[in-house]
């Protein structure tokens, strides 16, 4: 008897689902708003996938230093100091952005530069003082522990008042002077996001 009742209930349920009214109700469950949400999720997933494959995550090193006179070009160069671990990663030609302490970075941006030379041995404190000019500045720009000296070639431009290329169009409306403290951000490498998960894609 129980088996017969189950069959009857199953038949009634199938009959209801097969009726046009019930089919219409099922189709209304997925509203236009739900479809839009699904489409938005699909677009986000696709964008994330494209970024993972074609985007880049920069690995950076930072150093503090000063602007100094560069006798080879009758102008200025940057000298910064980095930790031993960062110094081991640096190579001549790497791109650098230099923030100048006397220039508003949010307004004028950073000087474009490249690594010119990386020291092979740690510098002494007196060597830093000789470059920085004062004990106070030397103590402020050298990281804790042994430091490597890095020389930066500042990219020059005849179209700016400072004589250098900036990440903004024109840079500050004045010349820069030796002895000015700077902070340099060096791009060590740029990896695709997917390579952080699957190293084979590096």
Short mmCIF file of C-alpha atoms in Angstrom, two decimals:
data_model
loop_
_atom_site.label_atom_id
_atom_site.label_comp_id
_atom_site.label_asym_id
_atom_site.label_seq_id
_atom_site.Cartn_x
_atom_site.Cartn_y
_atom_site.Cartn_z
CA UNK A 1 0.00 0.00 0.00
CA UNK A 2 2.80 2.37 0.94
CA UNK A 3 4.53 1.69 -2.38
CA UNK A 4 1.37 2.55 -4.31
CA UNK A 5 1.02 5.85 -2.43
CA UNK A 6 4.63 6.78 -3.20
CA UNK A 7 4.05 6.19 -6.90
CA UNK A 8 0.91 8.32 -6.83
CA UNK A 9 2.71 11.17 -5.07
CA UNK A 10 5.59 10.97 -7.56
CA UNK A 11 3.14 11.08 -10.51
CA UNK A 12 1.33 14.11 -9.08
CA UNK A 13 4.63 15.94 -8.59
CA UNK A 14 5.74 15.20 -12.15
CA UNK A 15 2.39 16.33 -13.51
CA UNK A 16 2.71 19.62 -11.66
CA UNK A 17 6.22 20.25 -12.93
CA UNK A 18 5.25 19.48 -16.49
CA UNK A 19 2.36 21.94 -16.49
CA UNK A 20 3.02 25.30 -18.25
CA UNK A 21 2.20 27.22 -15.09
CA UNK A 22 4.80 25.38 -13.04
CA UNK A 23 7.45 25.68 -15.75
CA UNK A 24 6.82 29.40 -15.82
CA UNK A 25 7.33 29.59 -12.06
CA UNK A 26 10.64 27.72 -12.32
CA UNK A 27 11.92 30.07 -14.98
CA UNK A 28 10.95 33.07 -12.85
CA UNK A 29 13.19 31.82 -10.03
CA UNK A 30 16.23 33.06 -11.97
CA UNK A 31 15.44 36.77 -12.07
CA UNK A 32 17.20 39.32 -14.29
CA UNK A 33 18.98 40.62 -11.20
CA UNK A 34 20.38 37.14 -10.50
CA UNK A 35 21.56 36.83 -14.10
CA UNK A 36 23.31 40.20 -13.84
CA UNK A 37 25.03 39.06 -10.66
CA UNK A 38 26.21 35.87 -12.37
CA UNK A 39 27.49 37.83 -15.37
CA UNK A 40 29.33 40.25 -13.07
CA UNK A 41 30.99 37.36 -11.24
CA UNK A 42 32.01 35.80 -14.55
CA UNK A 43 33.53 39.10 -15.72
CA UNK A 44 35.45 39.49 -12.45
CA UNK A 45 36.79 35.95 -12.71
CA UNK A 46 37.88 36.56 -16.30
CA UNK A 47 39.55 39.85 -15.37
CA UNK A 48 41.34 38.18 -12.48
CA UNK A 49 42.56 35.42 -14.76
CA UNK A 50 43.90 37.89 -17.32
CA UNK A 51 45.67 39.89 -14.60
CA UNK A 52 47.21 36.71 -13.16
CA UNK A 53 48.67 35.83 -16.57
CA UNK A 54 49.47 39.23 -18.09
CA UNK A 55 49.78 41.51 -15.04
CA UNK A 56 52.90 42.08 -12.97
CA UNK A 57 53.88 42.38 -9.31
CA UNK A 58 57.09 44.37 -8.80
CA UNK A 59 59.66 43.28 -6.25
CA UNK A 60 61.36 46.37 -4.87
CA UNK A 61 64.29 47.40 -2.72
CA UNK A 62 64.57 50.70 -0.88
CA UNK A 63 67.53 52.80 0.15
CA UNK A 64 68.15 56.20 1.73
CA UNK A 65 70.84 58.57 0.58
CA UNK A 66 71.72 62.02 -0.73
CA UNK A 67 72.25 63.89 -3.97
CA UNK A 68 75.93 64.59 -4.65
CA UNK A 69 77.90 66.37 -7.34
CA UNK A 70 78.78 64.11 -10.25
CA UNK A 71 82.05 65.32 -11.82
CA UNK A 72 81.66 63.01 -14.82
CA UNK A 73 78.63 64.89 -16.14
CA UNK A 74 78.93 68.25 -14.37
CA UNK A 75 75.69 67.65 -12.51
CA UNK A 76 74.15 65.56 -9.74
CA UNK A 77 73.95 61.85 -9.03
CA UNK A 78 72.33 59.90 -6.24
CA UNK A 79 74.19 57.84 -3.67
CA UNK A 80 72.09 55.57 -1.47
CA UNK A 81 72.75 52.84 1.07
CA UNK A 82 70.96 49.50 1.23
CA UNK A 83 71.20 46.39 3.38
CA UNK A 84 73.50 43.54 2.37
CA UNK A 85 70.54 41.36 1.37
CA UNK A 86 69.09 44.06 -0.89
CA UNK A 87 72.51 44.91 -2.30
CA UNK A 88 73.01 41.31 -3.40
CA UNK A 89 69.93 41.61 -5.65
CA UNK A 90 70.85 44.86 -7.36
CA UNK A 91 72.42 45.16 -10.81
CA UNK A 92 73.45 48.14 -12.96
CA UNK A 93 70.64 49.26 -15.24
CA UNK A 94 67.76 48.54 -12.86
CA UNK A 95 65.03 51.19 -12.90
CA UNK A 96 64.79 53.53 -9.91
CA UNK A 97 62.39 56.21 -8.69
CA UNK A 98 63.98 58.81 -6.42
CA UNK A 99 61.93 60.78 -3.91
CA UNK A 100 63.60 64.10 -3.05
CA UNK A 101 63.02 65.35 0.49
CA UNK A 102 62.63 68.99 -0.59
CA UNK A 103 60.08 68.21 -3.33
CA UNK A 104 56.42 67.30 -2.78
CA UNK A 105 56.13 63.83 -4.31
CA UNK A 106 52.33 64.01 -4.45
CA UNK A 107 52.64 67.09 -6.68
CA UNK A 108 55.82 66.60 -8.70
CA UNK A 109 56.45 62.86 -8.46
CA UNK A 110 59.88 61.22 -8.45
CA UNK A 111 63.11 61.55 -10.42
CA UNK A 112 63.61 58.71 -12.89
CA UNK A 113 66.97 57.01 -12.53
CA UNK A 114 68.88 53.78 -13.06
CA UNK A 115 71.41 51.91 -10.96
CA UNK A 116 74.89 52.85 -12.16
CA UNK A 117 77.13 51.00 -9.73
CA UNK A 118 76.70 48.62 -6.77
CA UNK A 119 79.42 48.42 -4.13
CA UNK A 120 81.06 45.06 -3.55
CA UNK A 121 81.92 45.49 0.14
CA UNK A 122 80.15 47.22 3.04
CA UNK A 123 80.98 50.87 3.60
CA UNK A 124 82.43 52.27 6.80
CA UNK A 125 80.61 54.85 8.87
CA UNK A 126 83.25 57.45 8.08
CA UNK A 127 82.78 56.89 4.35
CA UNK A 128 79.07 57.63 4.75
CA UNK A 129 79.82 60.78 6.77
CA UNK A 130 82.18 61.97 4.03
CA UNK A 131 79.40 61.54 1.44
CA UNK A 132 76.51 62.85 3.55
CA UNK A 133 78.41 65.83 4.89
CA UNK A 134 77.30 65.55 8.51
CA UNK A 135 77.14 62.90 11.20
CA UNK A 136 73.42 63.53 11.64
CA UNK A 137 72.54 62.87 8.00
CA UNK A 138 74.85 59.86 7.90
CA UNK A 139 73.08 58.29 10.87
CA UNK A 140 69.69 58.94 9.27
CA UNK A 141 70.40 57.39 5.87
CA UNK A 142 72.33 54.24 6.77
CA UNK A 143 70.27 51.13 7.61
CA UNK A 144 70.91 49.18 10.79
CA UNK A 145 73.85 46.86 10.27
CA UNK A 146 76.32 46.67 7.36
CA UNK A 147 75.36 48.70 4.29
CA UNK A 148 76.23 48.66 0.59
CA UNK A 149 76.72 51.87 -1.37
CA UNK A 150 74.72 52.20 -4.59
CA UNK A 151 75.27 54.98 -7.13
CA UNK A 152 72.32 56.16 -9.19
CA UNK A 153 72.40 57.83 -12.58
CA UNK A 154 69.63 60.41 -12.67
CA UNK A 155 67.91 60.64 -16.05
CA UNK A 156 68.38 64.10 -17.50
CA UNK A 157 65.98 66.24 -19.48
CA UNK A 158 66.29 69.61 -21.21
CA UNK A 159 62.55 70.12 -20.90
CA UNK A 160 62.33 70.55 -17.12
CA UNK A 161 63.51 73.33 -14.81
CA UNK A 162 65.40 70.88 -12.62
CA UNK A 163 67.16 69.28 -15.57
CA UNK A 164 65.88 65.79 -14.74
CA UNK A 165 63.11 63.46 -15.90
CA UNK A 166 60.24 63.10 -13.45
CA UNK A 167 57.33 60.73 -13.13
CA UNK A 168 55.14 63.83 -13.44
CA UNK A 169 55.32 65.87 -16.63
CA UNK A 170 57.46 68.81 -15.52
CA UNK A 171 58.76 68.19 -12.01
CA UNK A 172 59.48 71.09 -9.62
CA UNK A 173 60.12 74.58 -11.04
CA UNK A 174 63.65 74.86 -9.66
CA UNK A 175 67.11 73.31 -9.58
CA UNK A 176 68.15 70.74 -7.00
CA UNK A 177 71.25 70.98 -4.83
CA UNK A 178 73.87 68.56 -3.56
CA UNK A 179 73.42 67.29 -0.02
CA UNK A 180 69.64 66.91 -0.34
CA UNK A 181 68.40 63.68 1.31
CA UNK A 182 66.55 61.23 -0.93
CA UNK A 183 64.73 57.91 -0.76
CA UNK A 184 65.12 55.55 -3.72
CA UNK A 185 62.79 52.73 -4.75
CA UNK A 186 64.54 50.20 -7.00
CA UNK A 187 62.60 47.73 -9.13
CA UNK A 188 64.44 44.45 -8.66
CA UNK A 189 62.08 42.30 -10.74
CA UNK A 190 58.53 42.07 -12.03
CA UNK A 191 56.75 38.72 -11.74
CA UNK A 192 53.44 37.62 -13.18
CA UNK A 193 50.95 36.95 -10.36
CA UNK A 194 50.39 33.38 -11.57
CA UNK A 195 54.10 32.65 -11.08
CA UNK A 196 53.68 33.21 -7.33
CA UNK A 197 51.44 30.14 -7.29
CA UNK A 198 52.98 28.19 -10.17
CA UNK A 199 56.73 28.97 -10.42
CA UNK A 200 56.88 27.21 -13.80
CA UNK A 201 55.28 30.34 -15.33
CA UNK A 202 58.20 32.61 -14.37
#
